[in-house]
Amino acid sequence: MSRLLKMCFLLISMNHAKITHSQNSEDLPPLLHKAVEEVIAGKYLNALLDMLYFQSSNVWTADLLTKVMAYFHAQEVMFTLSSLQMSIKSYLKNLLYQPRQLLSELQQLDQQQFQTAMKYLFNSKKEHLEIGNIILDWGKIRERIFQSPGVNRTLFLVTLDKCFLALSALDCVDILSQVLRVSAVNYLQPDVVGSLPNLLLEDAFRNLSSLFKDLYDRTSASTQRALYGWMKQILQKSYNMSEFNESTSWVSAESLWILGRYMVHLPLEEILKISLNEIRLFISYDNATKQLDTVYDITPELAQALLERINSSGFDMRNTSTIYRLGLLVCFYDDLEEMDAAVARALLHQMIKCNQLRGFQAKVHELKAQLLNIAMQNQTLNDTVGTLSDAVVGLTSSQLESLSPEAVHNAVATLNQVSGWAKSQVMILSSKYLSYEKVLSFYSVSQMGALVTGIGTWSLHSMSPRELAQMIRGTTSQYLSDLSPAQQQGILRKIASSGDFSSSVKDIQGAFFKEVSLSGLWKQTGYNSAMLNEKELRSSQALYLYELLSKENHPIDLLSTGQLVKGVTCQLFESMDTNIFLDNFKFFEMNLHLLSPYQVNCLAWKFWRVSTASIPPFLLLALPSEYLEYVTGPLCVPFLERVGKTGMDLLNPSLHKRDAVLQKVQECLNSSIADEYDVDLLGNLICHLPPAFLHGRMSLKAMAAALHQFKLCQQLSHEQKIEIKYKLLQLYGPSNNWTAEATLDVGPFIVLLSKEELNVLVEKFPEIILQIAKTIGPVSSAEELLSAVFESVSNVTGRVLLSLSRADCLRTRAPSSNEIIKLGEANVFWSVQELKCMDPETFDKNVELLGGVAGFNSSQLTVLKEKAKQVWGLLPDWRSYQIISLGRIALALSAQEIPELDLSSIDTVSALTQQTGWTLTQARAILQGFLDDSGQTISTLKSFDLVGLGAVLCTLNSTEITSIRTAEFSAAIARIGLLFCSTPVLRQFKKMTESVFGAAPSWNGSVLQEIGTIAGGLNEDELKAIDKSLMPYIQPSAVRHIPPEIFQALSPEQIANLGPENAAVVTGWQREHLDAAQLQSLGLALEGARSSSPGTQSTAGAPQEGQSPAPSGVELECPGAYNRDARDERVSAQLEQ
């Protein structure tokens, strides 16, 4: 990394002086002489830092520069301009892309040099550094340094190694704070904690401890334990050990303040020894509540031990002031004997925080239920509902139904702040509140907070457009994303019908704007780029708006909005002036996650054609496989770093190309993952590495650093998981020896263990395993784990026998509320008989939890449906909120039972259609039930009805589809385009679409994006008529739904232009119908090839035979050292970000 200084010195001298005579070193100032000698000795970083320090108190003169160069000449140090330029590039590449080498050189700095380095890295606000007449763009260099995970790790390690010896401890803590906030979870490993200084002044120790408290949730459990050990070691040194004996504790009030969240690692016996005076002092301190509010991972045993010490220290545990000081300890309050209602209400008020606890929610739920009973003693629910805090979530539907409208109205200020409501509860409370208000107005809605989601779609649609427009602007707007699609459509449809939609469009913010139909946008005017800043756009909206606004706006104004980049077509990329493209490339790079794989492919081709030599290496992944050959040597690091951040799927979704990419990744890693630096570099690329590579080429040191990244992987194969398990067992040893921290760190990967291994862990750490199991998906992915959890929970709670009145349940264990809450997805292991014997009240309390279990089979769902009948009575008597609360249990309703339900509300139907797994006959019964009960026909349906009906629209026949009103269909078309209907139904929807957007051959890209799967209903002639440039705008979901006999009608040119994403979803059945030319075209599309691909193109950017093909990728320079083409300067500046 070490030629820059030499080069810069020579450039300075060549610009200012000729070497005409020898020079004595005595003519140079001592520090400058030292720097020159370091250049000659090859210690170039040392020399650069000495130069910066020298010029901080000295002024450069031409004479001084002449003396420097004369000294070099005397030492026979000679270079050419060409070698200078190459060395400059080499130096900066190594500085940024060889963090291990950087660490080595930083560690060898003397104290003064290290201080200078830290000053310029962390405290300098200068955007430019001047060394003689050389100007370095220091702001950009610093930005790049802090964007590199490897360089950040180096700065962290060298700060630990040298900083506390060279700078003030407070300065070092500040530096650590800046570095660790980038990636604490990766840098702060348990072995690194051992390098922390154990002799610190009080202020520095407090500041560093405070930093670690802030980073607590971003570190592993093992690191948390190690940091506790470090803090304990220093705190114990401050304790007067001469007074120490086995019956006293080193823990003081001050220690507890400093430990904060880390107090959860105190041993139980240590807590029981803490001096009562110290406990009293700690709880008396105003900051105690803030500290105790953050102990999210405290256990019941530790919490109750602390409560016992607080009680013994003289505090009245039933005093409201004391209760408010207990923080999360209230979640484990256990002295309920002879408690009065006011104390119970005070505790419930504090327990609103308990949902932040890591685990133990079943215990909390049980305690809240007990306190709820006490709080309501000798009072009605109507009198107390506003004082029960979030314990009201524990009320059953029948209890909420018993509330008077006036009581709900009076308590709404409390109820609207409660989180954790079930949908059915929100519906009941909203109905009560609105029945008191009589008229639904902007004011009444604004008082409802989170309860607004319980307002029916028709009720929202009945509000005036003016008040709805106020609603989407006001405080209620934060809840709009929680509304169902039908509710959102109901609001938009009413506003749009007012004739004043244009003025309201600017007020629709965030994701809600995505619900505005394309045809709705067409009808409005007055758009400008500024009004789109806070909006999320669908691709169809972005394509239309970009084209519309580009007629009167400069690209920078459009691209700077972010979301509008979705609307840049390949043709726009191609037609963009080279300078404009390069000037605005940063907007595409910043918003890469918003681009489609096809757009990224177009972006890569554009860059290749206008500036081959400086194309960012990661874009080569979006080009055909042969372009990966250009990623060699110094391009490897920027290639891996950026692909690891962006993700392979966006750059090229083709499995066909993945092997070539992974081969290149392994080449760039020198066929091994040696340490944490390689893990930093890989980012999420680690998720794609082959099992054999993980097995034989990954060190344990790297595995320790990679565990967090592996947890973020979405689709690891079974074979990859087996290798990860193998590494984990090497890292942590046999699972029966794991600590609680190791188990937490392994987290979801415990599913890889055998049933016997899991049983050991469940026995040792039941709550930890429960906590992990709650984060696991359906039973199919973790059957052994969920089975072990089920057996553990049911064994602990014992066998519950029902009353003798049910002879068939006499010896059957029945699920309890406590078990259902604990088990989550593991509830699938209840037998049909056990579910049948469930207590009716237990079912009523937990129906929503049971309805959310994904793994129940049809027999289990049927018995739960029968239980619902037992509890709620006959089907016609079921209320809308009860039907909605069933969740997946509703799938057990037969086509004969469904018509018996009251399906008059589109909200009820909308909730039912959210479930997947309906048969066609069931779906048709739902549709018919809605039409019959609401008194509607297909021709009277509103757009929000269509949106709410969802997948049951797939049961419509051709006559029914043609009777849908065009205006309503056009408003709902994007939602209908998400449905996976049969081909005949899609063809009828296609005909309806033509009544909105004109004949199919006239459709443009925005229309094809808007209609989604409906494009799968195009016939052979219509598909052949689509211009090849529009093929990428057919959505992948539509491509999959084109029947093979129709798909084969596409020309080779159309198939070649499908784009990588569409090509990747072509089914095996569709492939079988293609001829050789079509298959060849499909291969080109998968590769992201263009008609002028490398084999045939004759552009200037194509490498000629015998030339080195590799682009430089990142133009690295010593700014100001030599003149370059202005365009190259601009490209370089962008690519260095």
Tab-separated table of N, CA, C and O in Angstrom, residues 1065-1106:
chain	number	residue	atom	x	y	z
A	1065	VAL	N	-38.126	-17.484	-14.750
A	1065	VAL	CA	-39.354	-18.131	-14.262
A	1065	VAL	C	-40.035	-18.983	-15.324
A	1065	VAL	O	-41.094	-19.555	-15.068
A	1066	VAL	N	-39.447	-19.072	-16.506
A	1066	VAL	CA	-40.031	-19.943	-17.556
A	1066	VAL	C	-40.059	-21.377	-17.028
A	1066	VAL	O	-39.051	-21.887	-16.529
A	1067	THR	N	-41.203	-22.018	-17.114
A	1067	THR	CA	-41.375	-23.342	-16.511
A	1067	THR	C	-40.803	-24.433	-17.417
A	1067	THR	O	-40.615	-24.239	-18.629
A	1068	GLY	N	-40.577	-25.593	-16.837
A	1068	GLY	CA	-40.098	-26.734	-17.600
A	1068	GLY	C	-41.071	-27.131	-18.689
A	1068	GLY	O	-40.674	-27.508	-19.807
A	1069	TRP	N	-42.350	-27.010	-18.403
A	1069	TRP	CA	-43.396	-27.362	-19.369
A	1069	TRP	C	-43.355	-26.394	-20.548
A	1069	TRP	O	-43.514	-26.790	-21.708
A	1070	GLN	N	-43.138	-25.115	-20.260
A	1070	GLN	CA	-43.031	-24.126	-21.342
A	1070	GLN	C	-41.787	-24.392	-22.194
A	1070	GLN	O	-41.835	-24.310	-23.427
A	1071	ARG	N	-40.679	-24.744	-21.543
A	1071	ARG	CA	-39.433	-25.027	-22.262
A	1071	ARG	C	-39.606	-26.183	-23.250
A	1071	ARG	O	-39.069	-26.157	-24.356
A	1072	GLU	N	-40.361	-27.200	-22.808
A	1072	GLU	CA	-40.533	-28.392	-23.642
A	1072	GLU	C	-41.184	-28.074	-24.985
A	1072	GLU	O	-41.028	-28.822	-25.952
A	1073	HIS	N	-41.905	-26.973	-25.046
A	1073	HIS	CA	-42.612	-26.613	-26.287
A	1073	HIS	C	-41.785	-25.693	-27.189
A	1073	HIS	O	-42.269	-25.281	-28.248
A	1074	LEU	N	-40.560	-25.338	-26.769
A	1074	LEU	CA	-39.741	-24.411	-27.559
A	1074	LEU	C	-38.819	-25.172	-28.505
A	1074	LEU	O	-38.350	-26.269	-28.192
A	1075	ASP	N	-38.537	-24.557	-29.665
A	1075	ASP	CA	-37.586	-25.170	-30.600
A	1075	ASP	C	-36.167	-24.719	-30.255
A	1075	ASP	O	-35.955	-23.944	-29.313
A	1076	ALA	N	-35.192	-25.164	-31.011
A	1076	ALA	CA	-33.777	-24.902	-30.717
A	1076	ALA	C	-33.469	-23.403	-30.716
A	1076	ALA	O	-32.757	-22.891	-29.843
A	1077	ALA	N	-33.994	-22.674	-31.705
A	1077	ALA	CA	-33.731	-21.236	-31.794
A	1077	ALA	C	-34.321	-20.487	-30.607
A	1077	ALA	O	-33.705	-19.559	-30.060
A	1078	GLN	N	-35.522	-20.910	-30.221
A	1078	GLN	CA	-36.159	-20.271	-29.055
A	1078	GLN	C	-35.394	-20.562	-27.766
A	1078	GLN	O	-35.217	-19.687	-26.919
A	1079	LEU	N	-34.942	-21.800	-27.623
A	1079	LEU	CA	-34.170	-22.165	-26.428
A	1079	LEU	C	-32.849	-21.397	-26.370
A	1079	LEU	O	-32.402	-20.980	-25.302
A	1080	GLN	N	-32.250	-21.213	-27.538
A	1080	GLN	CA	-31.013	-20.432	-27.580
A	1080	GLN	C	-31.289	-18.990	-27.138
A	1080	GLN	O	-30.514	-18.394	-26.373
A	1081	SER	N	-32.400	-18.437	-27.574
A	1081	SER	CA	-32.787	-17.078	-27.183
A	1081	SER	C	-33.065	-16.995	-25.679
A	1081	SER	O	-32.726	-16.004	-25.029
A	1082	LEU	N	-33.687	-18.049	-25.162
A	1082	LEU	CA	-33.959	-18.083	-23.718
A	1082	LEU	C	-32.649	-18.059	-22.935
A	1082	LEU	O	-32.534	-17.375	-21.908
A	1083	GLY	N	-31.654	-18.790	-23.450
A	1083	GLY	CA	-30.334	-18.779	-22.815
A	1083	GLY	C	-29.720	-17.394	-22.811
A	1083	GLY	O	-29.106	-16.961	-21.819
A	1084	LEU	N	-29.899	-16.654	-23.911
A	1084	LEU	CA	-29.387	-15.279	-23.988
A	1084	LEU	C	-30.072	-14.390	-22.956
A	1084	LEU	O	-29.420	-13.568	-22.296
A	1085	ALA	N	-31.389	-14.568	-22.821
A	1085	ALA	CA	-32.132	-13.754	-21.850
A	1085	ALA	C	-31.686	-14.053	-20.425
A	1085	ALA	O	-31.536	-13.145	-19.596
A	1086	LEU	N	-31.474	-15.344	-20.138
A	1086	LEU	CA	-30.995	-15.732	-18.800
A	1086	LEU	C	-29.638	-15.101	-18.485
A	1086	LEU	O	-29.369	-14.690	-17.363
A	1087	GLU	N	-28.805	-15.021	-19.492
A	1087	GLU	CA	-27.460	-14.473	-19.317
A	1087	GLU	C	-27.465	-12.952	-19.234
A	1087	GLU	O	-26.495	-12.354	-18.794
A	1088	GLY	N	-28.553	-12.323	-19.673
A	1088	GLY	CA	-28.554	-10.868	-19.751
A	1088	GLY	C	-27.807	-10.382	-20.966
A	1088	GLY	O	-27.213	-9.296	-20.957
A	1089	ALA	N	-27.793	-11.181	-22.034
A	1089	ALA	CA	-27.036	-10.849	-23.234
A	1089	ALA	C	-27.793	-9.835	-24.084
A	1089	ALA	O	-28.999	-9.648	-23.951
A	1090	ARG	N	-27.051	-9.174	-24.970
A	1090	ARG	CA	-27.622	-8.264	-25.955
A	1090	ARG	C	-27.277	-8.780	-27.339
A	1090	ARG	O	-26.362	-9.588	-27.512
A	1091	SER	N	-27.985	-8.290	-28.340
A	1091	SER	CA	-27.738	-8.763	-29.704
A	1091	SER	C	-26.309	-8.480	-30.119
A	1091	SER	O	-25.708	-9.211	-30.893
A	1092	SER	N	-25.717	-7.396	-29.591
A	1092	SER	CA	-24.311	-7.098	-29.879
A	1092	SER	C	-23.459	-7.541	-28.712
A	1092	SER	O	-22.800	-6.759	-28.067
A	1093	SER	N	-23.537	-8.834	-28.421
A	1093	SER	CA	-22.809	-9.383	-27.286
A	1093	SER	C	-21.328	-9.468	-27.596
A	1093	SER	O	-20.911	-9.268	-28.719
A	1094	PRO	N	-20.479	-9.771	-26.595
A	1094	PRO	CA	-19.038	-9.714	-26.787
A	1094	PRO	C	-18.522	-10.463	-27.995
A	1094	PRO	O	-17.553	-10.051	-28.621
A	1095	GLY	N	-19.195	-11.547	-28.348
A	1095	GLY	CA	-18.683	-12.329	-29.462
A	1095	GLY	C	-18.849	-11.638	-30.802
A	1095	GLY	O	-18.134	-11.912	-31.747
A	1096	THR	N	-19.820	-10.703	-30.903
A	1096	THR	CA	-20.104	-10.098	-32.195
A	1096	THR	C	-19.922	-8.604	-32.220
A	1096	THR	O	-19.799	-8.007	-33.266
A	1097	GLN	N	-19.924	-7.972	-31.057
A	1097	GLN	CA	-19.909	-6.519	-31.084
A	1097	GLN	C	-18.574	-5.997	-31.575
A	1097	GLN	O	-17.532	-6.592	-31.393
A	1098	SER	N	-18.646	-4.837	-32.192
A	1098	SER	CA	-17.426	-4.221	-32.719
A	1098	SER	C	-17.233	-2.829	-32.157
A	1098	SER	O	-16.617	-1.986	-32.768
A	1099	THR	N	-17.855	-2.592	-30.979
A	1099	THR	CA	-17.726	-1.266	-30.377
A	1099	THR	C	-16.334	-1.076	-29.835
A	1099	THR	O	-15.600	-2.024	-29.597
A	1100	ALA	N	-16.019	0.184	-29.573
A	1100	ALA	CA	-14.684	0.498	-29.054
A	1100	ALA	C	-14.449	-0.101	-27.684
A	1100	ALA	O	-13.308	-0.311	-27.283
A	1101	GLY	N	-15.555	-0.389	-26.985
A	1101	GLY	CA	-15.398	-0.927	-25.630
A	1101	GLY	C	-15.034	-2.384	-25.601
A	1101	GLY	O	-14.656	-2.910	-24.562
A	1102	ALA	N	-15.136	-3.071	-26.733
A	1102	ALA	CA	-14.864	-4.510	-26.725
A	1102	ALA	C	-13.373	-4.765	-26.764
A	1102	ALA	O	-12.655	-4.141	-27.525
A	1103	PRO	N	-12.869	-5.687	-25.925
A	1103	PRO	CA	-11.443	-5.983	-25.946
A	1103	PRO	C	-11.050	-6.699	-27.227
A	1103	PRO	O	-11.787	-7.529	-27.737
A	1104	GLN	N	-9.921	-6.339	-27.784
A	1104	GLN	CA	-9.417	-6.989	-28.990
A	1104	GLN	C	-8.528	-8.168	-28.609
A	1104	GLN	O	-7.972	-8.231	-27.525
A	1105	GLU	N	-8.402	-9.096	-29.514
A	1105	GLU	CA	-7.590	-10.289	-29.264
A	1105	GLU	C	-6.158	-9.880	-28.914
A	1105	GLU	O	-5.556	-9.020	-29.556
A	1106	GLY	N	-5.641	-10.472	-27.877
A	1106	GLY	CA	-4.276	-10.174	-27.471
A	1106	GLY	C	-4.199	-9.064	-26.439
A	1106	GLY	O	-3.160	-8.851	-25.826
